[in-house]
Amino acid sequence: MPSLVPTPITLLAPYVPGAPIEQIRREYGIDRLVKLASNESAIGASPRVAEALAELLANVHLYPDPRAHDLRAALARHWAIEPGELAFGNGSNELIDLIGRVFAAAEDHVVFGEPSFLCYRIACVAGGIPFTDVPLVDDVAWDVDALLAAVTPRTRLLFLSNPNNPTGAYVGEQALRRLLSELPREVVPVLDEAYAEFATAPDYVSGLSLRHLHPRTIVLRTFSKAYGLAGLRVGYAVAAPEMIGWLERLRAPFNVNALAQAGAIAALADTAHLARAVALNSQERERVAARLTELGFAVAPSQANFVLVSVDAPSAQAYEWFLRQGVILRAFGPPLSHHLRVSLGSPSENDTMLEAFATFRTRAANATEPADTARTTP
Ligand SMILES: *Cc1c(COP(=O)(O)O)cnc(C)c1O
């Protein structure tokens, strides 16, 4: 009997997101829960967003602006670029999928890092596109030379998460310049900058200012993280008009809803709120990393709003242990089978999380660890 779905689809497993609070509350019967699993904003969205959405609620029977004219104009002003250099997605996730479908096919090849954002892999597997996942140094730090070395004559796309999810590592200006300069012209560099606002390293530079080094560069940004609009779903691509034109051919009409467009405009305008989110994150990132290090955990240097922590236990078991303490973290499969990713929350959420890590440390010191049998990601 012929297969119901094409082979690439049979190779996919459903994406496993950070567990929603309500689900854990139901399943575990825990009341006091702290969710630090999805890199959401610690301070939420600007209050101006709710005001902008309220004004729109009477008009939800109307289709959204398919060209996102006002948001496009606001972002063109914000970045001093042409309106035609922007494409919008239902979250930048949708754009990753779109880029995979538009710029690569089964006879091509894609390069990305490992561990890095899972959606690059999903886009490749779904499209039956061969790929090379280039190991990060010690599983946490970028190696630009290794990325370049993985490029073949068939390579059409290179995805770089900068800063990287889930390790927090970044590619500094010099290395990024080299990557863009040396990457063959027919390869599209996709610089996924979902966490760019949180990067404070003096040599972190956005691909937005280096696009001239590779004319096909696509920079991805999102309102989900620093702007706190994860629930609205809006992200965008910045690229040459020709590149945007190709994306527009396959973009679903009305993919960014009216509330998302208005919310993003309001969020973009509240620069003080963004500055508060970034300042708090920097403070907490330093404090949390220092405390975890003091407790004896190895913490990967992070430029994002999360830290990757090594735990002396299989990550699936550690994840489960923290869950029972009311702290939802994120576990991954190999090569991060002894790591947890900890999103940075409010100071009090982080305190709760740090107390749990302190308890975890004593527990690990006193208890005999069960055999390392866990293979699955929760
Ligand atoms: C969160 C994230 C995104 C996209 O999030 P959206 O909510 O779909 O905009 C993209 N890339 C990376 C690396 C992320 O961590």
Coordinates of C-alpha atoms and ligand atoms in Angstrom, one line a residue:
M1 CA 0.0 0.0 0.0
P2 CA 1.4 3.4 -0.8
S3 CA 2.4 5.5 2.1
L4 CA -0.2 8.0 3.3
V5 CA 2.4 10.8 3.6
P6 CA 5.7 11.5 1.8
T7 CA 8.8 9.8 3.4
P8 CA 10.3 13.0 4.8
I9 CA 7.2 13.5 6.9
T10 CA 7.5 10.1 8.4
L11 CA 11.0 11.0 9.7
L12 CA 9.7 13.9 11.8
A13 CA 8.6 13.9 15.4
P14 CA 6.3 16.6 16.7
Y15 CA 8.2 19.6 18.1
V16 CA 8.4 19.3 21.9
P17 CA 8.0 22.8 23.3
G18 CA 8.6 23.9 26.9
A19 CA 5.8 22.4 29.0
P20 CA 2.9 24.9 29.6
I21 CA 2.4 25.8 33.2
E22 CA -1.3 24.7 33.2
Q23 CA -0.4 21.2 31.9
I24 CA 2.2 20.6 34.6
R25 CA -0.2 21.9 37.3
R26 CA -2.8 19.4 36.1
E27 CA -0.4 16.5 35.7
Y28 CA 1.7 16.9 38.8
G29 CA -0.7 18.7 41.1
I30 CA 1.9 21.3 41.9
D31 CA 0.5 24.8 42.7
R32 CA 3.6 26.9 43.0
L33 CA 5.3 26.7 39.6
V34 CA 8.0 28.7 38.0
K35 CA 8.4 28.3 34.3
L36 CA 11.9 29.0 33.0
A37 CA 11.7 26.8 29.9
S38 CA 10.9 28.9 26.8
N39 CA 13.1 32.0 27.0
E40 CA 10.0 34.2 27.4
S41 CA 10.3 37.8 28.7
A42 CA 10.9 38.1 32.5
I43 CA 9.0 41.3 32.6
G44 CA 6.3 40.7 30.0
A45 CA 5.3 43.0 27.2
S46 CA 5.1 46.8 27.3
P47 CA 1.8 48.0 28.8
R48 CA 1.4 49.9 25.6
V49 CA 0.8 46.6 23.8
A50 CA -2.4 45.8 25.7
E51 CA -3.7 49.3 24.9
A52 CA -3.0 48.8 21.2
L53 CA -4.7 45.4 21.2
A54 CA -7.8 46.7 23.1
E55 CA -8.4 49.3 20.4
L56 CA -8.4 46.6 17.8
L57 CA -10.8 44.1 19.4
A58 CA -13.9 45.6 17.7
N59 CA -12.3 44.8 14.3
V60 CA -11.4 41.2 14.5
H61 CA -13.9 40.4 11.7
L62 CA -11.5 42.1 9.3
Y63 CA -8.5 40.4 7.6
P64 CA -5.2 41.9 8.7
D65 CA -3.2 44.1 6.4
P66 CA -1.5 41.4 4.2
R67 CA 1.6 43.7 3.7
A68 CA 1.8 44.8 7.3
H69 CA 2.2 48.4 6.0
D70 CA 2.4 50.2 9.3
L71 CA 4.7 47.7 11.0
R72 CA 6.8 47.6 7.9
A73 CA 7.1 51.4 7.9
A74 CA 8.0 51.5 11.6
L75 CA 10.7 48.9 11.2
A76 CA 12.1 50.5 8.1
R77 CA 12.5 53.7 10.1
H78 CA 13.8 51.8 13.1
W79 CA 16.6 50.2 11.1
A80 CA 17.0 52.8 8.4
I81 CA 16.3 50.3 5.7
E82 CA 13.9 50.2 2.8
P83 CA 10.4 48.8 3.4
G84 CA 11.0 46.3 0.6
E85 CA 13.8 44.8 2.6
L86 CA 11.4 43.3 5.1
A87 CA 9.3 40.1 5.2
F88 CA 7.1 39.1 8.1
G89 CA 6.3 35.7 9.6
N90 CA 4.0 34.2 12.2
G91 CA 7.0 34.2 14.5
S92 CA 10.4 33.9 13.0
N93 CA 9.9 30.1 13.2
E94 CA 7.6 30.4 10.2
L95 CA 10.2 32.3 8.3
I96 CA 12.8 29.5 9.0
D97 CA 10.4 27.0 7.5
L98 CA 9.7 29.3 4.6
I99 CA 13.4 30.0 3.9
G100 CA 14.0 26.2 3.9
R101 CA 11.2 25.7 1.3
V102 CA 12.1 28.7 -0.9
F103 CA 15.9 28.4 -1.1
A104 CA 16.6 24.6 -0.9
A105 CA 15.3 21.4 -2.3
A106 CA 16.1 17.7 -2.1
E107 CA 19.1 18.0 -4.5
D108 CA 20.7 20.7 -2.3
H109 CA 22.4 20.9 1.1
V110 CA 22.1 22.9 4.2
V111 CA 24.6 23.7 7.0
F112 CA 23.8 24.5 10.7
G113 CA 25.3 24.0 14.1
E114 CA 24.7 21.2 16.6
P115 CA 23.4 21.8 19.2
S116 CA 21.5 24.8 17.8
F117 CA 17.9 25.7 17.2
L118 CA 15.9 22.6 16.4
C119 CA 13.8 24.2 13.7
Y120 CA 16.7 24.3 11.1
R121 CA 16.8 20.5 11.3
I122 CA 13.0 20.2 11.1
A123 CA 12.9 22.4 8.0
C124 CA 15.6 20.2 6.3
V125 CA 14.0 16.9 7.3
A126 CA 10.6 18.0 6.2
G127 CA 11.9 19.0 2.8
G128 CA 14.1 15.9 2.4
I129 CA 17.0 18.3 2.2
P130 CA 20.4 16.8 3.0
F131 CA 22.2 18.7 5.8
T132 CA 25.4 18.8 7.8
D133 CA 25.1 19.6 11.5
V134 CA 28.4 21.0 12.6
P135 CA 29.4 20.2 16.2
L136 CA 30.0 23.3 18.4
V137 CA 33.3 23.3 20.3
D138 CA 32.8 21.3 23.5
D139 CA 29.1 21.3 22.5
V140 CA 28.7 25.0 23.4
A141 CA 30.8 27.4 21.4
W142 CA 30.7 28.4 17.7
D143 CA 33.5 27.4 15.3
V144 CA 33.2 29.5 12.2
D145 CA 36.0 27.5 10.4
A146 CA 34.1 24.3 10.9
L147 CA 30.9 25.8 9.5
L148 CA 32.8 27.0 6.4
A149 CA 34.5 23.6 6.0
A150 CA 31.1 21.9 5.9
V151 CA 30.0 23.9 2.9
T152 CA 29.9 21.9 -0.3
P153 CA 29.1 22.9 -3.9
R154 CA 25.5 21.8 -3.3
T155 CA 25.1 24.0 -0.1
R156 CA 22.4 26.6 -0.5
L157 CA 21.7 27.7 3.1
L158 CA 23.7 28.2 6.3
F159 CA 21.7 28.8 9.5
L160 CA 23.6 30.6 12.3
S161 CA 21.8 31.2 15.6
N162 CA 23.6 34.2 17.0
P163 CA 23.5 34.2 20.0
N164 CA 22.9 30.5 19.9
N165 CA 19.9 28.7 21.3
P166 CA 20.4 26.6 23.5
T167 CA 24.0 27.3 24.4
G168 CA 24.0 31.1 24.6
A169 CA 27.3 31.3 22.6
Y170 CA 27.8 34.1 20.1
V171 CA 30.0 34.7 17.0
G172 CA 31.9 38.0 17.5
E173 CA 32.4 40.7 14.9
Q174 CA 35.7 39.4 13.5
A175 CA 34.5 35.9 13.0
L176 CA 31.1 36.9 11.6
R177 CA 32.9 39.2 9.1
R178 CA 35.1 36.3 8.0
L179 CA 32.1 33.9 7.7
L180 CA 30.2 36.3 5.5
S181 CA 33.2 37.2 3.4
E182 CA 34.4 33.7 2.8
L183 CA 31.0 32.0 2.4
P184 CA 30.5 31.3 -1.3
R185 CA 28.1 33.8 -2.9
E186 CA 25.5 31.1 -3.9
V187 CA 25.0 30.1 -0.2
V188 CA 22.4 32.1 1.7
P189 CA 23.6 33.0 5.2
V190 CA 20.6 33.1 7.5
L191 CA 21.6 34.9 10.7
D192 CA 18.9 34.1 13.3
E193 CA 19.2 36.9 15.9
A194 CA 16.3 36.0 18.1
Y195 CA 18.3 37.0 21.2
A196 CA 20.3 39.9 19.7
E197 CA 18.8 42.5 22.1
F198 CA 20.2 40.7 25.1
A199 CA 23.8 40.5 23.7
T200 CA 26.1 42.8 25.6
A201 CA 29.6 41.6 24.6
P202 CA 31.5 44.5 23.2
D203 CA 32.3 42.6 20.0
Y204 CA 28.8 41.3 19.4
V205 CA 27.5 42.9 16.2
S206 CA 24.3 42.3 14.4
G207 CA 24.3 41.0 10.9
L208 CA 22.1 44.0 10.1
S209 CA 25.3 46.1 9.8
L210 CA 27.3 43.5 7.9
R211 CA 24.8 42.6 5.2
H212 CA 27.1 44.3 2.6
L213 CA 29.7 41.5 3.1
H214 CA 27.3 38.9 1.6
P215 CA 24.5 40.2 -0.7
R216 CA 22.3 37.3 0.0
T217 CA 22.3 37.6 3.8
I218 CA 19.0 37.1 5.6
V219 CA 18.8 38.4 9.2
L220 CA 15.9 37.1 11.3
R221 CA 14.5 39.0 14.2
T222 CA 11.6 38.3 16.5
F223 CA 9.2 40.1 18.9
S224 CA 8.9 36.9 21.0
K225 CA 11.9 37.3 23.3
A226 CA 13.1 40.7 24.4
Y227 CA 9.9 42.4 23.4
G228 CA 7.8 39.9 25.2
L229 CA 5.3 39.1 22.5
A230 CA 5.7 35.3 22.2
G231 CA 2.0 34.8 22.4
L232 CA 1.2 37.1 19.5
R233 CA 3.6 35.4 17.0
V234 CA 5.5 38.0 14.9
G235 CA 9.0 37.9 13.5
Y236 CA 10.6 39.4 10.4
A237 CA 13.4 38.9 7.9
V238 CA 15.7 41.7 6.7
A239 CA 17.3 41.0 3.3
A240 CA 17.8 42.4 -0.2
P241 CA 14.5 43.1 -2.0
E242 CA 15.3 40.3 -4.4
M243 CA 15.6 37.8 -1.5
I244 CA 12.4 39.2 0.1
G245 CA 10.6 38.8 -3.3
W246 CA 11.4 35.1 -3.4
L247 CA 10.0 34.6 0.2
E248 CA 6.9 36.5 -0.8
R249 CA 6.0 34.0 -3.4
L250 CA 5.4 31.2 -0.9
R251 CA 4.4 33.3 2.2
A252 CA 0.9 32.4 3.2
P253 CA -1.5 35.4 2.8
F254 CA -2.5 37.0 6.1
N255 CA 0.2 35.0 8.0
V256 CA 0.7 37.8 10.6
N257 CA -2.6 38.7 12.3
A258 CA -3.8 42.2 13.0
L259 CA -3.2 42.0 16.8
A260 CA 0.3 40.9 16.2
Q261 CA 1.0 43.7 13.8
A262 CA -0.4 46.4 16.2
G263 CA 1.3 44.8 19.2
A264 CA 4.6 44.8 17.5
I265 CA 4.3 48.5 16.6
A266 CA 3.5 49.4 20.2
A267 CA 6.3 47.2 21.5
L268 CA 8.9 48.7 19.1
A269 CA 7.9 52.2 20.2
D270 CA 8.5 51.6 23.9
T271 CA 12.2 51.8 23.9
A272 CA 12.4 52.3 27.7
H273 CA 10.6 49.0 28.3
L274 CA 13.0 47.2 26.1
A275 CA 15.9 48.8 27.9
R276 CA 14.5 47.7 31.2
A277 CA 14.1 44.1 30.0
V278 CA 17.7 44.0 28.7
A279 CA 19.2 45.6 31.8
L280 CA 17.4 43.2 34.1
N281 CA 18.5 40.3 32.0
S282 CA 22.1 41.3 32.1
Q283 CA 22.0 41.7 35.8
E284 CA 20.3 38.4 36.4
R285 CA 22.4 36.6 33.9
E286 CA 25.5 37.5 35.8
R287 CA 24.0 36.8 39.2
V288 CA 22.5 33.4 38.2
A289 CA 25.7 32.3 36.4
A290 CA 27.8 33.3 39.4
R291 CA 25.6 31.5 42.0
L292 CA 25.4 28.3 39.9
T293 CA 29.1 28.3 39.4
E294 CA 29.5 28.8 43.2
L295 CA 27.3 25.8 43.7
G296 CA 29.6 23.8 41.5
F297 CA 27.7 23.7 38.2
A298 CA 29.4 24.4 34.9
V299 CA 27.6 27.3 33.2
A300 CA 28.2 28.0 29.5
P301 CA 28.9 31.7 28.9
S302 CA 25.7 33.3 27.6
Q303 CA 24.8 36.4 25.6
A304 CA 21.1 35.5 25.7
N305 CA 18.2 35.4 28.2
F306 CA 19.0 31.8 29.3
V307 CA 22.0 29.8 30.5
L308 CA 22.9 26.3 29.7
V309 CA 23.9 24.4 32.8
S310 CA 25.8 21.1 33.1
V311 CA 24.3 18.7 35.6
D312 CA 25.8 15.5 36.9
A313 CA 22.7 13.5 36.0
P314 CA 21.0 12.5 32.8
S315 CA 19.1 15.6 31.7
A316 CA 15.7 13.8 31.5
Q317 CA 16.1 12.7 35.2
A318 CA 17.3 16.2 36.3
Y319 CA 14.4 17.8 34.4
E320 CA 11.9 15.6 36.2
W321 CA 13.5 16.3 39.5
F322 CA 13.2 20.1 39.0
L323 CA 9.7 19.7 37.8
R324 CA 8.7 18.1 41.1
Q325 CA 10.3 21.1 42.9
G326 CA 8.0 23.3 40.9
V327 CA 10.7 24.6 38.5
I328 CA 10.1 23.9 34.8
L329 CA 13.4 23.9 32.9
R330 CA 14.3 22.6 29.5
A331 CA 16.1 19.3 28.7
F332 CA 17.6 18.3 25.3
G333 CA 18.8 15.1 23.7
P334 CA 22.4 14.3 22.8
P335 CA 24.9 15.9 22.8
L336 CA 23.3 17.8 25.7
S337 CA 22.2 14.7 27.6
H338 CA 23.6 16.1 30.9
H339 CA 22.5 19.7 30.6
L340 CA 19.5 21.8 31.4
R341 CA 18.7 25.2 29.8
V342 CA 17.5 27.7 32.3
S343 CA 15.6 30.8 31.0
L344 CA 16.2 33.9 33.1
G345 CA 13.1 35.0 34.9
S346 CA 12.3 37.7 37.4
P347 CA 14.7 38.0 40.4
S348 CA 12.2 36.1 42.6
E349 CA 11.7 33.3 40.0
N350 CA 15.4 33.0 39.7
D351 CA 15.8 32.8 43.5
T352 CA 13.3 29.9 43.5
M353 CA 15.3 28.2 40.7
L354 CA 18.6 28.8 42.4
E355 CA 17.3 27.3 45.7
A356 CA 16.3 24.3 43.7
F357 CA 19.8 24.0 42.2
A358 CA 21.3 24.2 45.7
T359 CA 19.0 21.4 46.9
F360 CA 19.8 19.4 43.7
R361 CA 23.5 19.7 44.5
T362 CA 23.1 18.4 48.0
R363 CA 20.8 15.6 46.8
A364 CA 23.4 14.6 44.2
A365 CA 26.1 14.6 46.8
N366 CA 24.2 12.4 49.2
A367 CA 22.3 10.1 46.9
T368 CA 23.6 7.3 44.7
E369 CA 22.7 8.3 41.2
P370 CA 20.5 5.9 39.3
A371 CA 22.1 4.3 36.2
D372 CA 22.5 6.6 33.2
T373 CA 19.7 5.0 31.2
A374 CA 17.7 8.0 30.1
R375 CA 17.7 8.4 26.3
T376 CA 14.7 10.5 25.6
T377 CA 14.0 14.2 25.8
P378 CA 11.0 15.1 27.9
Ligands
LIG1 C1 12.7 31.6 20.0 C2 13.5 31.5 18.7 C3 13.0 31.8 17.5 C4 11.7 32.2 17.1 O1 10.7 32.5 17.8 P1 9.3 33.0 17.2 O2 8.5 33.0 18.4 O3 8.9 32.0 16.2 O4 9.6 34.3 16.6 C5 13.9 31.7 16.4 N1 15.1 31.4 16.5 C6 15.6 31.0 17.7 C7 17.0 30.6 17.8 C8 14.8 31.0 18.9 O5 15.3 30.7 20.0

